[in-house]
PDB file of C-alpha atoms in Angstrom:
ATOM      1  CA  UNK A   1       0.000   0.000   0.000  1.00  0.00           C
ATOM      2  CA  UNK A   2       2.791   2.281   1.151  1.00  0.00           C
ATOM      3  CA  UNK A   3       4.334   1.834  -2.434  1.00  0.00           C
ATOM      4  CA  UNK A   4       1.339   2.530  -4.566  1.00  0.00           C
ATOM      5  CA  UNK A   5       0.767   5.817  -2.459  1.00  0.00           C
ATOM      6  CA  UNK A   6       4.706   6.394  -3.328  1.00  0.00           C
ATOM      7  CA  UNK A   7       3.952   6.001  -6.917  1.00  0.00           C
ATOM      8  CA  UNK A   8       0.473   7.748  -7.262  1.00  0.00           C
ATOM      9  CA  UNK A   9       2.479  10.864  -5.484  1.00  0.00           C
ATOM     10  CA  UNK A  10       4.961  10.481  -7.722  1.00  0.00           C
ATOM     11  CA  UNK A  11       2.726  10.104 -11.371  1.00  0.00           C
ATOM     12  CA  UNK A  12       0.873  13.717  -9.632  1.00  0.00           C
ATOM     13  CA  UNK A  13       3.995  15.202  -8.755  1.00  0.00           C
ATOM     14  CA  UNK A  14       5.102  14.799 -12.207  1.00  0.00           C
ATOM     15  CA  UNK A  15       2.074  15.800 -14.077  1.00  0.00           C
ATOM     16  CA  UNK A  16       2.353  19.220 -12.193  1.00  0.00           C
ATOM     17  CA  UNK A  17       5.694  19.783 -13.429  1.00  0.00           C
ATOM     18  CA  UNK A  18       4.866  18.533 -16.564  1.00  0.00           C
ATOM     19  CA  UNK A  19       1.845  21.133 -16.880  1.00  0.00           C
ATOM     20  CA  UNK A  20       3.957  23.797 -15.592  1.00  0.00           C
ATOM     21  CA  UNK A  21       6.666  22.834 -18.260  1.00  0.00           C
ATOM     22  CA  UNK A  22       4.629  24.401 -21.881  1.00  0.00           C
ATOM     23  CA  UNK A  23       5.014  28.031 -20.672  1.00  0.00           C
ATOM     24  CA  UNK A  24       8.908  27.432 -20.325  1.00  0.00           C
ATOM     25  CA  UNK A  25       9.350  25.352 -23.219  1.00  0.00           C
ATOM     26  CA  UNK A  26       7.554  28.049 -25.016  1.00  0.00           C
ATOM     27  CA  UNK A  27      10.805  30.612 -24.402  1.00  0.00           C
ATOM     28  CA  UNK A  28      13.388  30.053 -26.608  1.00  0.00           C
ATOM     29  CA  UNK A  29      16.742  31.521 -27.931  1.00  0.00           C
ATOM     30  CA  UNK A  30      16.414  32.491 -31.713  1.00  0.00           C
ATOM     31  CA  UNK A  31      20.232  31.753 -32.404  1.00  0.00           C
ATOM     32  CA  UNK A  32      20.371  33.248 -35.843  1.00  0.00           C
ATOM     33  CA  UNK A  33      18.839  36.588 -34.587  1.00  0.00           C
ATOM     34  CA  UNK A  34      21.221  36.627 -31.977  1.00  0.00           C
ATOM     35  CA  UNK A  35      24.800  37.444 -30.819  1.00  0.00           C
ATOM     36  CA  UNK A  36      27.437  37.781 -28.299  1.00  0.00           C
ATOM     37  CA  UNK A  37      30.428  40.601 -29.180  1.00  0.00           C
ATOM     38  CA  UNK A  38      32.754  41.865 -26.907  1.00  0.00           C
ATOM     39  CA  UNK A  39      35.564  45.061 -27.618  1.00  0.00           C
ATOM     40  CA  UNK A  40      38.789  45.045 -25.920  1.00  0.00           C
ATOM     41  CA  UNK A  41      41.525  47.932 -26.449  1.00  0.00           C
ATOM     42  CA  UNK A  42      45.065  46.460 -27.480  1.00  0.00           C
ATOM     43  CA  UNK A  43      47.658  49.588 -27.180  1.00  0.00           C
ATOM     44  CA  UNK A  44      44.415  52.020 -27.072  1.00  0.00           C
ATOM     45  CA  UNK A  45      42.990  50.605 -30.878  1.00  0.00           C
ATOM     46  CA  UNK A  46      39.896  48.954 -30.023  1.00  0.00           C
ATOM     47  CA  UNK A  47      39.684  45.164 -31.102  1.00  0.00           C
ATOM     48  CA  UNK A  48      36.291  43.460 -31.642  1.00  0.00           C
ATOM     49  CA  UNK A  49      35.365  39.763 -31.128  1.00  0.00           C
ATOM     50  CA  UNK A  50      32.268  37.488 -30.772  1.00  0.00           C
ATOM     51  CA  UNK A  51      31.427  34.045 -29.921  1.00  0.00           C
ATOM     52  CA  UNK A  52      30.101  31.989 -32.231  1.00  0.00           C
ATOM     53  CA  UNK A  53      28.282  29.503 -30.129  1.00  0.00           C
ATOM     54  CA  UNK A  54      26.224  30.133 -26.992  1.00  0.00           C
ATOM     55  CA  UNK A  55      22.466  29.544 -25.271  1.00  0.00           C
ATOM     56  CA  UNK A  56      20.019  30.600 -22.757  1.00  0.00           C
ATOM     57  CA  UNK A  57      17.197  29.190 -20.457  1.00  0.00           C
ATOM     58  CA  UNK A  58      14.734  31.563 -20.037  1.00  0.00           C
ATOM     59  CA  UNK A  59      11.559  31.513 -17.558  1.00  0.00           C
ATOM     60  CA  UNK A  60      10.697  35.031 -18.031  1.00  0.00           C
ATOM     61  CA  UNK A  61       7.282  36.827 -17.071  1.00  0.00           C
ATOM     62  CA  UNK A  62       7.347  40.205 -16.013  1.00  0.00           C
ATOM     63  CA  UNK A  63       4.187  39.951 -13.733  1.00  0.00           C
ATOM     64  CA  UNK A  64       5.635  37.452 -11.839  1.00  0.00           C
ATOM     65  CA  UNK A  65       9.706  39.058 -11.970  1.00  0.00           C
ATOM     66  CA  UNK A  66      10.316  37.394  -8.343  1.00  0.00           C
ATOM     67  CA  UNK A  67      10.113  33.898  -9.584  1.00  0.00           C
ATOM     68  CA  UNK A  68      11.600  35.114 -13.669  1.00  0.00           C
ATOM     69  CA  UNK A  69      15.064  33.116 -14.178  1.00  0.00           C
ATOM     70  CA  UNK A  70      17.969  33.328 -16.339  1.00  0.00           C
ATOM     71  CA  UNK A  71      20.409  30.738 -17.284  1.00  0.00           C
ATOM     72  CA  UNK A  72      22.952  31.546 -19.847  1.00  0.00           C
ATOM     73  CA  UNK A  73      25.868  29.793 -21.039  1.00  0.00           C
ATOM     74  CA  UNK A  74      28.859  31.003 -23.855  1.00  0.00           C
ATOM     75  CA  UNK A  75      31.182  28.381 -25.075  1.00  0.00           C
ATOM     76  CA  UNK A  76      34.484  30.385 -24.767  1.00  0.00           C
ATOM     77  CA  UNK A  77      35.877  28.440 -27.220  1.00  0.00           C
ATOM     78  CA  UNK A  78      33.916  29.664 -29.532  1.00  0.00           C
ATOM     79  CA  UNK A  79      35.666  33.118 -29.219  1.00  0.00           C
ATOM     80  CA  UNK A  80      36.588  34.862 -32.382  1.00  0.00           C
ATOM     81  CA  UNK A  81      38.323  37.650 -33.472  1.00  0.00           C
ATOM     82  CA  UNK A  82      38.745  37.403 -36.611  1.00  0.00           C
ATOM     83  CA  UNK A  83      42.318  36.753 -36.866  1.00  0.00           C
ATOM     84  CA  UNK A  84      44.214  33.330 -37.178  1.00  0.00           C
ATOM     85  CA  UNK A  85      46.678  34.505 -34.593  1.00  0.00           C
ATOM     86  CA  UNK A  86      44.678  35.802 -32.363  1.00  0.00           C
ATOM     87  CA  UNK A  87      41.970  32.982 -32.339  1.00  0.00           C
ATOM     88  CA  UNK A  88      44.707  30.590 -31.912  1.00  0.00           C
ATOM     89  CA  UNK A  89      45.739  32.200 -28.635  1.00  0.00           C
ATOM     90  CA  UNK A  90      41.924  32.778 -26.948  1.00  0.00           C
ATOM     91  CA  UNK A  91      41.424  28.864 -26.222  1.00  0.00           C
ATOM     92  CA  UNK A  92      44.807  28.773 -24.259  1.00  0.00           C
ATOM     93  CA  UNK A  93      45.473  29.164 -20.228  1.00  0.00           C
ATOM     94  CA  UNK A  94      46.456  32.572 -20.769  1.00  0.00           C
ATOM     95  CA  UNK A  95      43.325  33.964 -21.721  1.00  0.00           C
ATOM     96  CA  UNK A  96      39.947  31.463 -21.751  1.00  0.00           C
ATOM     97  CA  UNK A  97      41.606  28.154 -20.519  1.00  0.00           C
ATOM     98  CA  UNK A  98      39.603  26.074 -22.682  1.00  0.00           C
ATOM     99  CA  UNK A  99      40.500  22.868 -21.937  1.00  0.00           C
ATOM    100  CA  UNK A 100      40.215  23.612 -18.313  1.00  0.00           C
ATOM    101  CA  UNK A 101      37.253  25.749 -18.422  1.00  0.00           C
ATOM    102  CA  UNK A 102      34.655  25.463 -21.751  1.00  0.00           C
ATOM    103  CA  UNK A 103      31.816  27.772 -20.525  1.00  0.00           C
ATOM    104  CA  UNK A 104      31.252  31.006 -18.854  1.00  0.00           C
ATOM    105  CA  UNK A 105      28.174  30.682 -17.040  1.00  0.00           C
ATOM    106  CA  UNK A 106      25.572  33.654 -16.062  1.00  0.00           C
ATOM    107  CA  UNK A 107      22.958  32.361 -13.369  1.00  0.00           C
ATOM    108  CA  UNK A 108      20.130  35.546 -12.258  1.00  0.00           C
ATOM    109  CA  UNK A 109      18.989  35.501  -8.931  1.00  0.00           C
ATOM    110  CA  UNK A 110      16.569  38.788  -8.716  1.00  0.00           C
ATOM    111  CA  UNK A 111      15.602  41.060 -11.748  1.00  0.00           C
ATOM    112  CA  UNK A 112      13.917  43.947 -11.489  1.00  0.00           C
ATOM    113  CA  UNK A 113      12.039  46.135 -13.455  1.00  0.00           C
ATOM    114  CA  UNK A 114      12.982  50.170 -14.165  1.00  0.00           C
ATOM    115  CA  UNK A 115      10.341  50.552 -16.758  1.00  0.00           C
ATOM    116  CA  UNK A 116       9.689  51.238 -20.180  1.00  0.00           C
ATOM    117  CA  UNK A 117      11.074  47.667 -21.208  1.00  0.00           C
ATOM    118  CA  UNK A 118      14.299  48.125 -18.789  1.00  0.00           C
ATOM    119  CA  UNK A 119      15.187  45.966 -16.406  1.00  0.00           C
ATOM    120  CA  UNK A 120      18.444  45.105 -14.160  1.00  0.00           C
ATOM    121  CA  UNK A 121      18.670  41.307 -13.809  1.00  0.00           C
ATOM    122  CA  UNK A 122      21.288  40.782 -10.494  1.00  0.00           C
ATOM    123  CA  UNK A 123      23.521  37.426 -11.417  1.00  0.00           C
ATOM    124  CA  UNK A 124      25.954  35.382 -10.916  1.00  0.00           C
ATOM    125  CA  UNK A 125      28.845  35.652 -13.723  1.00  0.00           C
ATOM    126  CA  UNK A 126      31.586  32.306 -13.952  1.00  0.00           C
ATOM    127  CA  UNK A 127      34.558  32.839 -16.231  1.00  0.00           C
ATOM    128  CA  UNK A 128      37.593  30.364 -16.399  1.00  0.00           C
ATOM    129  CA  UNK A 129      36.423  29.623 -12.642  1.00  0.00           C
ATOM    130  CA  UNK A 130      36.120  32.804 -11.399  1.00  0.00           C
ATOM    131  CA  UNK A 131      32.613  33.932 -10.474  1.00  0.00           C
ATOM    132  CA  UNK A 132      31.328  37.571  -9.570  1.00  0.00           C
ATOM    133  CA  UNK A 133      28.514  38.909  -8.760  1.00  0.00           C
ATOM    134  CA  UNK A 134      27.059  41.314 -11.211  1.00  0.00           C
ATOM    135  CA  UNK A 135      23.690  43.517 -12.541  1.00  0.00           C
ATOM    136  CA  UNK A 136      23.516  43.374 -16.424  1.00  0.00           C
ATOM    137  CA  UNK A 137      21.627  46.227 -17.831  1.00  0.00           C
ATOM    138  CA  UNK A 138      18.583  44.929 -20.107  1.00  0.00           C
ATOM    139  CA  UNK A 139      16.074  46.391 -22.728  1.00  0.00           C
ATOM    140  CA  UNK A 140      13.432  44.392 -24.293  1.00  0.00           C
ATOM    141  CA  UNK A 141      11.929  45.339 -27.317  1.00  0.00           C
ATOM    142  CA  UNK A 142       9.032  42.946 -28.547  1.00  0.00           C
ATOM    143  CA  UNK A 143       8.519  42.878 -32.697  1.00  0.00           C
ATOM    144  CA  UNK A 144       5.481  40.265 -32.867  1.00  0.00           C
ATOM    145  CA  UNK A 145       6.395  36.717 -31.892  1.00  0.00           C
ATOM    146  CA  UNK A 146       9.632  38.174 -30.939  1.00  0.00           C
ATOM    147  CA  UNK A 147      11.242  39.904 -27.867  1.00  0.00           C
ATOM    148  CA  UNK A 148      14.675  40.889 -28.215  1.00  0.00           C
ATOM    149  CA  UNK A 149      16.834  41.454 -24.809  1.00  0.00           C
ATOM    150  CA  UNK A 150      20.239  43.650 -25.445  1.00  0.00           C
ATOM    151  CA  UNK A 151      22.543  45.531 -23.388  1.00  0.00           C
ATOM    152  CA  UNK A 152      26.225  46.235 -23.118  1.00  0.00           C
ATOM    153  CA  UNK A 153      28.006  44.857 -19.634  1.00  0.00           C
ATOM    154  CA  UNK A 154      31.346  46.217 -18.813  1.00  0.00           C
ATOM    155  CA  UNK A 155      34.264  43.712 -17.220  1.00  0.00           C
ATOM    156  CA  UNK A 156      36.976  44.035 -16.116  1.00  0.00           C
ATOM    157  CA  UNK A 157      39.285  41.264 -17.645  1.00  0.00           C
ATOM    158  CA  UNK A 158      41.884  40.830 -14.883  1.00  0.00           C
ATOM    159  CA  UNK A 159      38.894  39.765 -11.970  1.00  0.00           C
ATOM    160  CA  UNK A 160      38.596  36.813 -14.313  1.00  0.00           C
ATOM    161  CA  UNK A 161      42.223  36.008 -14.808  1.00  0.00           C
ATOM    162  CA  UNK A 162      41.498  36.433 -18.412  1.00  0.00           C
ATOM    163  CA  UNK A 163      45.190  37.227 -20.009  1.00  0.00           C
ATOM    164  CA  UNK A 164      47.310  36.428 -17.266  1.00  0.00           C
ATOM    165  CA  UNK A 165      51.222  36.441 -17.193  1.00  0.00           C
ATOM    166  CA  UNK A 166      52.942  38.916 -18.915  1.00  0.00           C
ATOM    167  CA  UNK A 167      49.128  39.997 -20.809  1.00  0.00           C
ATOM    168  CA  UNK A 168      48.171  41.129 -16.907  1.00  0.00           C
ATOM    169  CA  UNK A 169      49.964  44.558 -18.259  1.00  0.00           C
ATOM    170  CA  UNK A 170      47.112  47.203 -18.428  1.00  0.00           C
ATOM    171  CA  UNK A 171      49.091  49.290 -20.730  1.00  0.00           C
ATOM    172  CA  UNK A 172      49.212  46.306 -23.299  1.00  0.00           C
ATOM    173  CA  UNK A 173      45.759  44.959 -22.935  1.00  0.00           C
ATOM    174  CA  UNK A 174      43.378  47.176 -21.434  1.00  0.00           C
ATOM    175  CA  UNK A 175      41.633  46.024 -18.145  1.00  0.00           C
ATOM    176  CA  UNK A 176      37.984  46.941 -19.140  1.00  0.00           C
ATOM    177  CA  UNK A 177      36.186  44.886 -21.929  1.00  0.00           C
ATOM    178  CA  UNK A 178      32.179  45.701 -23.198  1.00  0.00           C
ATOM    179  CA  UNK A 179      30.068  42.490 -23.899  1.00  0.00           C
ATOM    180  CA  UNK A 180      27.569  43.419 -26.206  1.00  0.00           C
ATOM    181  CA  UNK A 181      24.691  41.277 -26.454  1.00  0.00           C
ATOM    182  CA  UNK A 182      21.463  41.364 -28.619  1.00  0.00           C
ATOM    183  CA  UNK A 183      19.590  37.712 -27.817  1.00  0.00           C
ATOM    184  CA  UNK A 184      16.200  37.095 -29.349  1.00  0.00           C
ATOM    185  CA  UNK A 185      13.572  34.990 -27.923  1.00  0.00           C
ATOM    186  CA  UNK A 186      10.456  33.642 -28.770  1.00  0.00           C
ATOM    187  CA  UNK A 187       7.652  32.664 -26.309  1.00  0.00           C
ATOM    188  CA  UNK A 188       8.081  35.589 -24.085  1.00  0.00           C
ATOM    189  CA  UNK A 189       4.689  37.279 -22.914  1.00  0.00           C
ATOM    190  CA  UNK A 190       3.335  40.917 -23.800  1.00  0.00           C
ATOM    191  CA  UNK A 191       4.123  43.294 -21.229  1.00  0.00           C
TER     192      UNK A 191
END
């Protein structure tokens, strides 16, 4: 008896989650409408990059902001500057530790509306095992199915140990990068 009761509490436990799990599923990343860039100043000449290969979990409504998650992952070996040399470099110790560390990892924990389609969604940011806490500046712009989040957050590249060694020189590589992002998602309720 105890085991049926086990089971029949387990089949409704997971029919809840699975009726909870449409409005989730429903929020996607649109990769091909979206990107990842990043400028960093080499010797003062600003030097742009992206990466080529990242995703998001999204469980977004803005009525409900207190329980609204993040989840967003960049494979930093995707990283690309358009240069052979320089792309060759990206994926070792020095800068993104590739072998040793794949992803950079952004987790939110509160977001919080400012109006007009801004919000500041508080996180946790994890590069090459470093992780910070941070506030990323978003917009969101809907365009029918589609609501676009962007915003620019500015790093500094040293609290990551990203170009360590003789690259920890400032007046080489400048401490403060922008990450640019523009990430489009579908499923995402008016507001």
């Amino acid at each position: 008896m105890q085991v049926s009761s086990y089971f029949s509490a387990l089949a409704l436990g997971s029919a809840a989650l699975l009726a909870t799990q449409p409005a989730l599923a429903q929020q996607k990343l649109v990769p091909a409408q979206s990107e990842v860039q990043f400028t960093a100043r080499q010797m003062g000449v600003p030097l742009q990059g992206h990466f080529k290969k990242f995703d998001a979990q999204v469980s977004f409504d803005p009525a409900k902001l207190a329980t609204s998650k993040i989840a967003f992952t960049v494979d930093t070996g995707s990283a690309t500057m358009g240069s052979r040399e320089t792309d060759s470099e990206l994926p070792k110790p020095t800068w993104f530790n590739v072998p040793q560390f794949p992803q950079a990892t952004f987790q939110s924990s509160a977001i919080k509306a400012l109006g007009a389609g801004k919000f500041e969604v508080a996180g946790k940011l994890s590069i090459k095992g470093v992780a910070r806490d941070v506030v990323v500046p978003v917009t969101l712009v809907q365009n029918g199915a589609t609501t676009t989040a962007s915003g620019v957050l500015p790093l500094k590249r040293l609290a990551f140990k990203i170009g360590e060694n003789e690259w920890a020189d400032t007046s080489m590589v400048a401490d403060d990068v922008q990450v640019k992002f523009k990430l489009a998602l579908s499923g995402v309720g008016k507001f």
